[in-house]
mmCIF file of C-alpha atoms in Angstrom:
data_model
loop_
_atom_site.group_PDB
_atom_site.id
_atom_site.type_symbol
_atom_site.label_atom_id
_atom_site.label_comp_id
_atom_site.label_asym_id
_atom_site.label_seq_id
_atom_site.Cartn_x
_atom_site.Cartn_y
_atom_site.Cartn_z
ATOM 1 C CA MET R 1 7.072 24.915 15.493
ATOM 2 C CA LEU R 2 3.934 22.867 13.499
ATOM 3 C CA ASN R 3 4.068 19.515 13.164
ATOM 4 C CA MET R 4 0.768 17.378 11.496
ATOM 5 C CA ASP R 5 0.024 14.239 10.748
ATOM 6 C CA PHE R 6 -1.868 13.287 7.498
ATOM 7 C CA LYS R 7 -2.494 9.656 8.840
ATOM 8 C CA SER R 8 -2.779 7.431 5.508
ATOM 9 C CA LEU R 9 -3.270 10.124 3.185
ATOM 10 C CA GLU R 10 -1.479 8.570 0.100
ATOM 11 C CA VAL R 11 -3.662 5.437 1.274
ATOM 12 C CA TYR R 12 -6.853 7.801 0.891
ATOM 13 C CA CYS R 13 -5.381 9.299 -2.537
ATOM 14 C CA ALA R 14 -5.401 5.822 -3.910
ATOM 15 C CA ALA R 15 -8.623 5.497 -2.881
ATOM 16 C CA ALA R 16 -10.069 8.073 -4.545
ATOM 17 C CA HIS R 17 -7.952 7.114 -7.853
ATOM 18 C CA THR R 18 -8.855 3.366 -7.279
ATOM 19 C CA LYS R 19 -12.546 3.685 -6.276
ATOM 20 C CA ASP R 20 -11.257 0.184 -5.014
ATOM 21 C CA HIS R 21 -14.017 -1.284 -2.438
ATOM 22 C CA LYS R 22 -11.687 -3.404 -0.060
ATOM 23 C CA LEU R 23 -9.166 -0.045 0.253
ATOM 24 C CA LEU R 24 -12.406 1.902 0.988
ATOM 25 C CA GLU R 25 -13.323 -0.333 3.651
ATOM 26 C CA TYR R 26 -10.272 -0.459 4.851
ATOM 27 C CA LEU R 27 -10.192 3.094 5.176
ATOM 28 C CA GLN R 28 -14.318 3.682 6.618
ATOM 29 C CA ASP R 29 -14.539 0.755 8.646
ATOM 30 C CA GLU R 30 -12.198 1.154 12.221
ATOM 31 C CA SER R 31 -12.626 -2.610 12.837
ATOM 32 C CA THR R 32 -10.825 -3.732 9.629
ATOM 33 C CA ASP R 33 -6.916 -3.369 9.458
ATOM 34 C CA MET R 34 -5.334 -4.360 6.103
ATOM 35 C CA HIS R 35 -1.814 -4.647 8.307
ATOM 36 C CA ARG R 36 -3.349 -7.038 10.074
ATOM 37 C CA ASP R 37 -5.053 -9.243 7.929
ATOM 38 C CA VAL R 38 -2.257 -9.367 5.677
ATOM 39 C CA ALA R 39 0.041 -10.443 8.466
ATOM 40 C CA CYS R 40 -2.568 -13.195 9.132
ATOM 41 C CA ASP R 41 -2.405 -14.286 5.961
ATOM 42 C CA VAL R 42 1.557 -14.832 5.923
ATOM 43 C CA HIS R 43 1.895 -16.050 9.015
ATOM 44 C CA PHE R 44 -1.269 -18.220 9.473
ATOM 45 C CA TYR R 45 -2.596 -16.396 12.410
ATOM 46 C CA GLU R 46 -6.320 -15.556 13.247
ATOM 47 C CA SER R 47 -6.223 -11.777 14.248
ATOM 48 C CA SER R 48 -7.309 -12.426 17.947
ATOM 49 C CA GLU R 49 -3.497 -14.264 18.366
ATOM 50 C CA LEU R 50 -1.366 -12.420 15.634
ATOM 51 C CA PRO R 51 1.594 -11.114 17.329
ATOM 52 C CA LYS R 52 2.169 -7.436 17.305
ATOM 53 C CA ARG R 53 5.625 -7.434 15.953
ATOM 54 C CA LEU R 54 4.445 -9.873 12.941
ATOM 55 C CA ARG R 55 1.830 -6.746 11.900
ATOM 56 C CA THR R 56 4.438 -4.702 11.943
ATOM 57 C CA ILE R 57 6.301 -6.139 9.690
ATOM 58 C CA ALA R 58 3.444 -7.015 7.184
ATOM 59 C CA LYS R 59 3.298 -2.791 7.008
ATOM 60 C CA LYS R 60 6.156 -3.307 4.677
ATOM 61 C CA PHE R 61 4.471 -6.064 2.646
ATOM 62 C CA VAL R 62 1.823 -3.550 2.344
ATOM 63 C CA PHE R 63 3.731 -0.461 1.560
ATOM 64 C CA GLY R 64 6.306 -2.425 -0.532
ATOM 65 C CA ALA R 65 3.493 -3.475 -2.584
ATOM 66 C CA PHE R 66 1.783 -0.236 -2.887
ATOM 67 C CA TYR R 67 4.532 1.620 -3.866
ATOM 68 C CA GLY R 68 5.580 -0.960 -6.304
ATOM 69 C CA ALA R 69 8.010 -3.701 -4.750
ATOM 70 C CA GLY R 70 7.833 -6.913 -6.146
ATOM 71 C CA TYR R 71 7.327 -10.335 -4.395
ATOM 72 C CA LYS R 72 10.995 -11.428 -4.253
ATOM 73 C CA SER R 73 12.177 -7.948 -2.346
ATOM 74 C CA ILE R 74 9.128 -8.113 -0.080
ATOM 75 C CA ALA R 75 10.219 -11.560 0.849
ATOM 76 C CA LEU R 76 13.596 -10.866 1.582
ATOM 77 C CA ASN R 77 12.435 -7.823 4.027
ATOM 78 C CA GLN R 78 10.018 -10.075 5.507
ATOM 79 C CA TRP R 79 12.439 -12.838 6.208
ATOM 80 C CA LYS R 80 15.252 -10.558 7.582
ATOM 81 C CA ASP R 81 12.651 -9.450 10.287
ATOM 82 C CA LEU R 82 11.171 -12.813 11.261
ATOM 83 C CA LEU R 83 12.532 -14.446 14.569
ATOM 84 C CA PRO R 84 12.874 -18.067 14.964
ATOM 85 C CA GLU R 85 9.952 -18.888 16.570
ATOM 86 C CA ASP R 86 8.199 -16.927 13.814
ATOM 87 C CA LYS R 87 10.174 -19.250 11.567
ATOM 88 C CA GLN R 88 9.379 -22.329 13.243
ATOM 89 C CA ARG R 89 5.690 -21.207 12.800
ATOM 90 C CA LEU R 90 5.790 -21.195 9.117
ATOM 91 C CA ARG R 91 7.590 -24.554 9.213
ATOM 92 C CA GLU R 92 4.774 -26.328 11.097
ATOM 93 C CA HIS R 93 2.815 -24.736 7.902
ATOM 94 C CA GLY R 94 5.198 -26.138 5.557
ATOM 95 C CA ILE R 95 7.352 -23.103 4.845
ATOM 96 C CA ALA R 96 10.687 -24.770 5.883
ATOM 97 C CA ASN R 97 13.183 -22.562 4.208
ATOM 98 C CA PHE R 98 13.524 -19.075 1.928
ATOM 99 C CA PRO R 99 13.052 -20.428 -1.294
ATOM 100 C CA ALA R 100 9.660 -21.997 0.085
ATOM 101 C CA PHE R 101 8.573 -18.955 2.383
ATOM 102 C CA GLU R 102 9.468 -16.710 -1.096
ATOM 103 C CA GLN R 103 6.783 -18.685 -3.057
ATOM 104 C CA HIS R 104 4.196 -18.594 0.004
ATOM 105 C CA ILE R 105 5.071 -14.508 -0.420
ATOM 106 C CA GLN R 106 4.370 -14.956 -4.261
ATOM 107 C CA GLU R 107 1.377 -16.598 -3.385
ATOM 108 C CA MET R 108 0.353 -13.797 -0.857
ATOM 109 C CA PHE R 109 0.948 -11.019 -3.550
ATOM 110 C CA ASP R 110 -1.227 -12.637 -5.742
ATOM 111 C CA ARG R 111 -3.973 -12.600 -3.180
ATOM 112 C CA PHE R 112 -3.064 -9.025 -2.285
ATOM 113 C CA TRP R 113 -3.556 -7.809 -5.799
ATOM 114 C CA ASN R 114 -5.948 -10.439 -7.646
ATOM 115 C CA VAL R 115 -8.303 -10.900 -4.716
ATOM 116 C CA ARG R 116 -8.319 -8.356 -1.895
ATOM 117 C CA PHE R 117 -7.408 -5.069 -4.388
ATOM 118 C CA LYS R 118 -8.560 -6.471 -7.481
ATOM 119 C CA GLN R 119 -10.055 -3.196 -8.474
ATOM 120 C CA TYR R 120 -6.891 -1.234 -7.427
ATOM 121 C CA THR R 121 -5.336 -3.793 -9.732
ATOM 122 C CA ARG R 122 -7.538 -3.406 -12.510
ATOM 123 C CA TRP R 123 -7.050 0.799 -12.242
ATOM 124 C CA LYS R 124 -3.699 0.374 -12.305
ATOM 125 C CA ARG R 125 -3.805 -1.557 -15.541
ATOM 126 C CA ARG R 126 -6.257 1.188 -16.865
ATOM 127 C CA GLN R 127 -3.524 3.638 -15.788
ATOM 128 C CA TRP R 128 -0.551 2.308 -17.972
ATOM 129 C CA ASN R 129 -2.682 1.282 -21.036
ATOM 130 C CA PHE R 130 -4.143 5.299 -21.303
ATOM 131 C CA TYR R 131 -0.356 6.287 -20.657
ATOM 132 C CA THR R 132 0.914 4.072 -23.506
ATOM 133 C CA LYS R 133 -2.037 4.912 -25.774
ATOM 134 C CA TYR R 134 -1.791 9.028 -24.947
ATOM 135 C CA GLY R 135 1.556 9.396 -23.526
ATOM 136 C CA TYR R 136 0.019 11.131 -20.679
ATOM 137 C CA TYR R 137 -2.203 10.909 -17.430
ATOM 138 C CA VAL R 138 -3.643 13.423 -14.811
ATOM 139 C CA GLY R 139 -3.964 13.394 -11.063
ATOM 140 C CA HIS R 140 -6.971 14.081 -9.811
ATOM 141 C CA THR R 141 -5.644 17.481 -8.604
ATOM 142 C CA GLY R 142 -5.044 18.343 -12.075
ATOM 143 C CA PHE R 143 -1.672 17.865 -12.723
ATOM 144 C CA LEU R 144 -0.525 16.799 -15.976
ATOM 145 C CA TYR R 145 2.081 13.908 -15.892
ATOM 146 C CA THR R 146 4.059 13.558 -19.083
ATOM 147 C CA GLY R 147 7.251 12.012 -19.987
ATOM 148 C CA VAL R 148 8.902 8.695 -20.288
ATOM 149 C CA CYS R 149 7.141 6.613 -17.385
ATOM 150 C CA ASN R 150 6.994 3.004 -16.532
ATOM 151 C CA ALA R 151 3.747 1.113 -15.308
ATOM 152 C CA ARG R 152 4.675 1.740 -11.538
ATOM 153 C CA GLN R 153 5.294 5.597 -12.220
ATOM 154 C CA THR R 154 2.031 5.666 -13.897
ATOM 155 C CA SER R 155 0.200 4.166 -10.674
ATOM 156 C CA ASN R 156 2.195 6.257 -8.260
ATOM 157 C CA PHE R 157 2.897 9.467 -9.327
ATOM 158 C CA PRO R 158 -1.021 10.341 -9.776
ATOM 159 C CA ILE R 159 -1.675 8.899 -5.836
ATOM 160 C CA GLN R 160 1.553 10.422 -4.219
ATOM 161 C CA GLY R 161 1.307 13.963 -6.388
ATOM 162 C CA ASP R 162 -2.250 14.581 -5.039
ATOM 163 C CA ALA R 163 -1.160 13.875 -1.609
ATOM 164 C CA SER R 164 1.733 16.446 -1.747
ATOM 165 C CA HIS R 165 -0.662 18.755 -3.706
ATOM 166 C CA ILE R 166 -3.382 18.037 -0.224
ATOM 167 C CA LEU R 167 -0.459 18.965 2.160
ATOM 168 C CA LEU R 168 1.144 22.090 -0.023
ATOM 169 C CA LEU R 169 -2.794 23.261 0.103
ATOM 170 C CA MET R 170 -3.181 22.365 3.880
ATOM 171 C CA SER R 171 -0.064 24.548 4.416
ATOM 172 C CA ASN R 172 -1.536 27.742 2.798
ATOM 173 C CA PHE R 173 -4.450 27.440 5.156
ATOM 174 C CA ILE R 174 -2.096 26.668 7.844
ATOM 175 C CA ARG R 175 -0.076 30.043 6.955
ATOM 176 C CA LYS R 176 -3.144 32.244 6.144
ATOM 177 C CA PHE R 177 -4.539 31.229 10.126
ATOM 178 C CA ILE R 178 -1.341 31.959 11.191
ATOM 179 C CA LYS R 179 -1.153 35.569 9.725
ATOM 180 C CA GLU R 180 -4.621 36.208 10.259
ATOM 181 C CA HIS R 181 -4.591 35.259 14.072
ATOM 182 C CA ASN R 182 -1.395 36.816 14.890
#
């Protein structure tokens, strides 16, 4: 009956939690594109030359990194999606095989977290340190997270939880609107 897309809702929640300047720039400036930028880094393109399919492949890098995947799984998933011409371009830049590509992705992963989104990285560390000291953490919507968690969960749960709570809140508004206009 009703379909809504809260485009980038979890990314907005991540920005609210982390206050990462680069992430906020990506969300506020329509001329920026984090998927494009990662694809350009990985595949040695200028943004104006980048094939659209490589941007699409780079989305898996970005989403994987944000949700806690390591560089090894990201490298494998990226490699599987590359066409022969993509691998040829990588060879032209000194990346001749999968082990070299995996090392390249490790460097891009480091750049992603320690250069591009360094405030996000600091926030993840603060989340983990708080949790290991106190045994809980809290989302912006007030939900208290307790129990046994790993570092990935302490940074993912509040972001995903807040996005989920926003969706639930919006469904209540929609239900009320339908009821009042029925």
